[in-house]
Coordinates of C-alpha atoms in Angstrom, one line a residue:
M1 CA 14.6 13.0 13.1
K2 CA 17.1 10.9 11.3
L3 CA 14.8 9.3 8.5
A4 CA 15.4 7.0 5.7
I5 CA 13.3 6.3 2.7
L6 CA 13.0 3.4 1.3
S7 CA 12.9 3.6 -2.5
R8 CA 14.3 2.7 -5.6
N9 CA 15.0 6.3 -7.2
S10 CA 15.4 9.3 -5.6
K11 CA 14.0 11.6 -8.5
L12 CA 10.3 9.9 -8.6
Y13 CA 7.4 12.5 -7.3
S14 CA 6.5 10.8 -4.2
T15 CA 9.9 10.2 -2.9
R16 CA 11.2 13.7 -3.8
R17 CA 8.4 15.3 -2.2
L18 CA 9.1 13.1 0.7
M19 CA 12.4 14.4 1.3
E20 CA 11.6 18.2 0.8
A21 CA 8.9 18.0 3.3
A22 CA 11.4 16.5 5.5
R23 CA 14.0 18.8 5.0
E24 CA 11.5 21.8 5.2
R25 CA 10.7 21.0 8.7
G26 CA 14.7 20.2 9.9
H27 CA 15.0 16.8 9.6
S28 CA 17.9 14.3 8.1
V29 CA 16.3 12.2 5.4
R30 CA 18.7 9.8 2.8
V31 CA 17.0 7.5 0.2
L32 CA 18.5 4.1 0.6
D33 CA 17.5 1.5 -2.4
P34 CA 16.3 -1.4 -0.8
L35 CA 17.8 -3.8 -3.1
R36 CA 21.3 -2.2 -2.1
C37 CA 20.3 -3.0 1.6
Y38 CA 22.0 -6.6 2.7
M39 CA 21.9 -8.2 6.3
R40 CA 23.4 -10.4 8.6
I41 CA 20.9 -12.5 10.9
A42 CA 22.3 -14.2 13.5
S43 CA 20.7 -14.5 17.6
D44 CA 22.9 -12.5 19.3
G45 CA 22.2 -9.1 17.0
F46 CA 20.6 -8.0 13.2
A47 CA 22.8 -5.7 11.0
M48 CA 22.1 -3.9 7.8
H49 CA 25.0 -2.8 5.1
Y50 CA 24.3 -0.1 2.6
K51 CA 26.4 -0.1 -0.3
G52 CA 29.5 -1.4 2.1
R53 CA 28.8 0.7 5.3
Q54 CA 26.9 -0.4 8.4
I55 CA 23.2 1.4 8.6
T56 CA 22.8 3.1 12.0
G57 CA 21.3 5.7 14.2
Y58 CA 18.1 5.8 12.2
D59 CA 14.8 7.1 14.1
A60 CA 12.0 6.4 11.2
V61 CA 12.0 5.1 7.6
I62 CA 9.1 5.1 5.4
P63 CA 8.8 2.6 2.7
R64 CA 7.7 3.2 -0.8
V65 CA 8.3 -0.5 -2.3
G66 CA 7.2 -1.2 -5.1
A67 CA 5.1 -4.1 -6.0
S68 CA 7.8 -5.9 -7.9
I69 CA 10.2 -6.0 -5.0
T70 CA 8.0 -6.8 -2.6
R71 CA 9.3 -9.8 -1.0
Y72 CA 13.0 -8.3 -0.7
G73 CA 11.2 -5.1 0.1
S74 CA 9.5 -6.3 2.5
A75 CA 12.6 -8.2 4.1
V76 CA 14.7 -4.8 4.5
L77 CA 11.9 -3.2 6.0
R78 CA 11.5 -6.0 8.8
Q79 CA 15.5 -6.1 9.5
F80 CA 14.9 -2.3 10.0
E81 CA 12.2 -3.2 12.5
L82 CA 14.0 -5.6 14.5
M83 CA 16.7 -3.4 14.9
G84 CA 14.0 -0.8 16.7
I85 CA 13.8 1.3 13.9
Y86 CA 10.0 2.7 13.5
T87 CA 8.3 2.6 10.4
P88 CA 4.4 3.6 9.9
N89 CA 3.5 0.7 7.7
P90 CA 5.5 -2.3 9.0
S91 CA 6.7 -5.5 7.0
D92 CA 3.4 -7.3 7.5
A93 CA 0.8 -4.9 7.1
I94 CA 2.4 -4.5 3.6
L95 CA 2.1 -7.7 2.7
K96 CA -1.6 -8.2 3.9
A97 CA -2.0 -5.1 1.7
R98 CA -0.8 -6.5 -1.4
D99 CA -2.2 -9.9 -1.4
K100 CA -6.1 -8.5 -2.6
L101 CA -7.5 -12.0 -1.3
R102 CA -5.8 -11.8 2.1
C103 CA -6.9 -8.2 2.4
H104 CA -10.0 -8.7 1.3
Q105 CA -10.8 -11.8 3.8
L106 CA -9.1 -9.1 6.6
L107 CA -11.7 -6.1 5.6
A108 CA -14.7 -8.7 5.5
A109 CA -13.4 -10.2 8.6
Q110 CA -14.1 -6.5 10.1
G111 CA -17.4 -5.8 8.7
I112 CA -16.0 -3.6 6.4
G113 CA -17.9 -3.1 3.3
M114 CA -16.4 -4.6 -0.3
P115 CA -18.0 -5.9 -3.5
A116 CA -18.7 -9.8 -2.6
T117 CA -16.0 -11.7 -3.9
V118 CA -15.0 -15.1 -5.1
F119 CA -11.9 -17.3 -5.0
G120 CA -11.4 -20.9 -6.1
D121 CA -8.3 -23.1 -8.0
N122 CA -10.2 -26.2 -10.0
P123 CA -11.6 -26.1 -13.0
D124 CA -14.3 -28.2 -11.9
D125 CA -15.4 -25.7 -9.8
T126 CA -15.7 -22.8 -12.3
Q127 CA -19.7 -22.9 -13.1
D128 CA -20.8 -23.4 -9.1
L129 CA -17.5 -20.7 -7.8
L130 CA -19.7 -17.7 -10.4
A131 CA -23.0 -19.0 -9.1
M132 CA -21.7 -18.3 -5.5
L133 CA -20.9 -14.6 -6.8
G134 CA -24.4 -13.9 -9.2
P135 CA -24.8 -12.9 -12.4
P136 CA -22.3 -11.0 -14.5
P137 CA -20.7 -8.4 -15.7
H138 CA -18.1 -9.6 -13.6
V139 CA -14.5 -8.1 -12.4
I140 CA -11.5 -10.4 -12.3
K141 CA -8.2 -8.9 -10.9
L142 CA -5.1 -10.4 -10.5
N143 CA -4.5 -11.1 -7.3
E144 CA -1.4 -8.3 -7.2
G145 CA -1.8 -6.7 -10.4
T146 CA -1.2 -2.9 -9.3
Q147 CA -2.7 0.8 -11.2
G148 CA -5.5 -0.9 -13.0
A149 CA -3.2 -3.6 -15.0
G150 CA -4.2 -7.2 -14.7
V151 CA -8.5 -5.8 -14.4
M152 CA -10.8 -7.3 -16.9
L153 CA -14.5 -7.0 -16.7
T154 CA -17.0 -9.9 -18.7
E155 CA -20.6 -9.2 -19.4
K156 CA -21.1 -12.6 -20.0
P157 CA -20.8 -16.0 -18.1
S158 CA -19.4 -17.8 -21.5
A159 CA -16.9 -14.3 -21.3
S160 CA -16.1 -15.3 -17.1
R161 CA -15.1 -18.8 -17.7
S162 CA -13.3 -18.2 -21.0
V163 CA -11.1 -15.7 -19.0
I164 CA -10.4 -17.7 -15.5
E165 CA -9.8 -20.7 -17.8
A166 CA -6.7 -18.5 -19.7
L167 CA -5.6 -17.2 -16.1
R168 CA -5.4 -21.0 -14.9
G169 CA -3.6 -22.0 -17.6
L170 CA -0.9 -19.1 -17.1
Y171 CA -0.7 -20.0 -13.5
A172 CA -2.1 -16.7 -12.1
N173 CA -3.8 -16.0 -9.1
F174 CA -7.1 -14.2 -9.5
L175 CA -10.3 -12.8 -7.8
V176 CA -13.7 -12.4 -9.1
Q177 CA -16.2 -9.5 -7.7
E178 CA -19.4 -8.3 -8.3
F179 CA -19.7 -5.2 -10.7
V180 CA -21.2 -2.5 -9.0
A181 CA -22.9 -0.5 -12.0
E182 CA -24.1 2.4 -10.3
A183 CA -20.7 3.9 -9.1
K184 CA -20.3 4.6 -12.7
G185 CA -16.8 4.3 -13.7
A186 CA -16.2 6.5 -10.6
D187 CA -13.9 5.2 -7.4
L188 CA -12.3 7.4 -4.1
R189 CA -8.7 7.6 -3.1
C190 CA -8.8 8.8 0.3
F191 CA -5.4 9.2 2.0
V192 CA -5.1 8.0 5.3
V193 CA -2.3 9.4 7.8
G194 CA -2.9 7.9 11.3
D195 CA -6.3 8.6 12.2
A196 CA -7.7 10.9 9.6
V197 CA -8.0 11.4 5.9
V198 CA -5.8 14.2 5.0
A199 CA -7.1 14.4 1.5
A200 CA -9.4 12.8 -1.2
M201 CA -10.1 12.9 -5.1
K202 CA -12.3 11.4 -7.2
R203 CA -11.3 9.6 -10.2
Q204 CA -13.5 9.1 -13.3
A205 CA -12.8 6.3 -15.7
P206 CA -12.2 7.8 -19.3
K207 CA -15.2 6.7 -21.9
G208 CA -14.9 3.0 -22.8
D209 CA -13.2 2.2 -19.7
F210 CA -14.4 1.1 -16.6
R211 CA -11.0 1.5 -14.3
S212 CA -10.6 4.8 -12.8
N213 CA -6.8 4.5 -12.2
L214 CA -4.8 7.4 -13.3
H215 CA -2.5 5.5 -15.3
R216 CA -5.2 4.3 -17.2
G217 CA -6.4 8.0 -18.7
G218 CA -8.7 8.6 -15.2
S219 CA -9.2 11.8 -14.5
A220 CA -9.6 13.3 -11.0
K221 CA -10.6 16.1 -9.1
G222 CA -10.5 17.1 -5.0
I223 CA -13.3 16.0 -2.8
R224 CA -14.5 15.6 0.7
A225 CA -15.3 12.4 1.6
S226 CA -18.1 11.9 3.5
T227 CA -17.6 11.1 7.8
T228 CA -18.9 7.9 6.3
E229 CA -16.6 7.0 3.6
Q230 CA -13.8 8.7 5.9
E231 CA -14.5 6.5 9.0
V232 CA -14.5 3.4 6.3
A233 CA -11.1 4.3 4.7
I234 CA -9.7 4.7 8.6
R235 CA -10.9 1.4 9.6
A236 CA -10.1 -0.2 6.8
A237 CA -6.2 0.9 6.9
K238 CA -6.4 0.2 10.5
A239 CA -7.5 -3.4 9.9
L240 CA -4.4 -4.0 8.0
G241 CA -2.2 -1.9 10.8
L242 CA -1.0 0.2 8.3
G243 CA -0.6 4.0 9.8
I244 CA -0.6 5.6 6.3
A245 CA -2.5 4.1 3.3
G246 CA -4.3 5.1 0.1
V247 CA -8.0 3.3 0.2
D248 CA -10.0 2.6 -2.8
L249 CA -13.7 3.3 -2.5
I250 CA -16.9 2.7 -4.6
R251 CA -19.9 4.6 -4.0
S252 CA -23.1 2.0 -4.0
K253 CA -26.7 1.3 -3.1
R254 CA -25.4 -0.4 0.2
G255 CA -22.8 2.9 1.4
P256 CA -18.8 2.9 0.7
L257 CA -17.5 -0.1 -0.6
V258 CA -13.5 -0.8 -0.6
L259 CA -12.1 -1.8 -3.6
E260 CA -8.0 -1.9 -2.7
V261 CA -6.0 -0.6 0.2
N262 CA -2.7 0.8 -1.0
A263 CA 0.5 0.4 1.1
S264 CA 2.3 2.9 -1.0
P265 CA 0.2 5.1 -2.3
G266 CA 1.4 7.6 -4.7
L267 CA 1.8 11.5 -4.1
E268 CA 1.5 13.0 -7.5
G269 CA -2.2 12.5 -8.9
I270 CA -3.9 13.6 -5.2
E271 CA -1.5 16.3 -4.1
A272 CA -2.8 18.1 -7.3
A273 CA -6.1 17.5 -7.4
S274 CA -6.7 17.9 -3.7
G275 CA -4.2 20.8 -3.6
V276 CA -2.9 19.9 0.0
D277 CA 0.6 19.3 1.5
I278 CA 0.4 15.4 1.6
A279 CA 4.1 15.0 2.2
G280 CA 4.3 17.2 4.7
A281 CA 1.2 15.9 6.8
L282 CA 3.1 12.2 6.4
I283 CA 6.1 13.8 7.8
E284 CA 4.6 15.2 10.7
Y285 CA 2.8 12.4 11.4
V286 CA 6.1 10.3 11.3
G287 CA 7.9 12.9 13.8
G288 CA 5.2 12.8 16.5
R289 CA 5.3 9.3 16.5
I290 CA 8.9 9.3 17.1
G291 CA 8.3 12.0 19.7
R292 CA 6.0 10.2 21.6
R293 CA 8.3 7.2 21.2
G294 CA 11.1 8.7 23.0
S295 CA 14.2 7.9 22.6
R296 CA 14.7 3.5 21.8
V297 CA 18.2 3.3 22.3
A298 CA 17.7 0.8 25.6
G299 CA 15.2 -0.9 23.6
V300 CA 17.7 -1.1 20.0
V301 CA 18.5 -4.6 19.5
R302 CA 22.2 -3.9 17.9
A303 CA 24.5 -5.4 16.1
P304 CA 27.9 -7.0 17.3
G305 CA 30.1 -4.4 18.6
E306 CA 27.5 -1.7 17.4
K307 CA 27.5 1.4 20.4
S308 CA 24.8 3.0 21.0
S309 CA 25.0 7.0 19.3
P310 CA 22.8 10.1 20.5
R311 CA 19.8 10.6 18.4
N312 CA 18.6 13.8 17.2
Y313 CA 14.9 14.4 17.9
A314 CA 13.0 17.3 16.1

């Protein structure tokens, strides 16, 4: 299998582990900076170049597209798809996951448990908006925040209104959610690969904080998620069309609730906590999907003048 990894930095832990896992299994792998990929789009075919050379012959692409380059990175990934190259996480699925509002709407439509969430635009509606949610504490989240950034907890109605007014003054998009006290500052990260949760960890917020993100000082330990928790995580990933996802859950009185679905989950924290070779599981999943697809040469939309070339399947 000839594999491309879309990543800004080949030295990042997750990117490096994927490269190692692919090479250990005999695959050819290359890291491509999505910002150095550029495209030709025309009715007679799609083409893409990287640093002056045409991109061709790849069987699969694994996106590691950060939130700061979502728009361009997803356009590059879509071009790969249009060229007939397989990806476990399609561009549209990544866009669904990155937009928290859209993500929550799609999850709720599938009956997947999540904290009650409200969203509104007009300042005149703020009081009624909060009434729809219920009494504080409230969790206020930026719509496209990552790693715990842009997440605030307010404990009084006046504080909620003040934060909302401030965010509207900055023209920021945000959601307001119920605070689930029984979670006690802990959540579960379930790493979904295909139809299975291959690893899970419990993250605990540091003292004085409610955010359990490891980037915010949270601690983590490997656990075995319950059958119900695994089923919810897999359903959430499938609802967005993701073959690979990090699904964050909290344990509540009414069962597991989905906080977020990450389309580009980091490997370092959960591999260390769980001891599972997640990179290897991911590469094997992609290789298996390519094997089942068989040769796609006949179905590829090629650039003008591009000739078919033999593909090496593991």
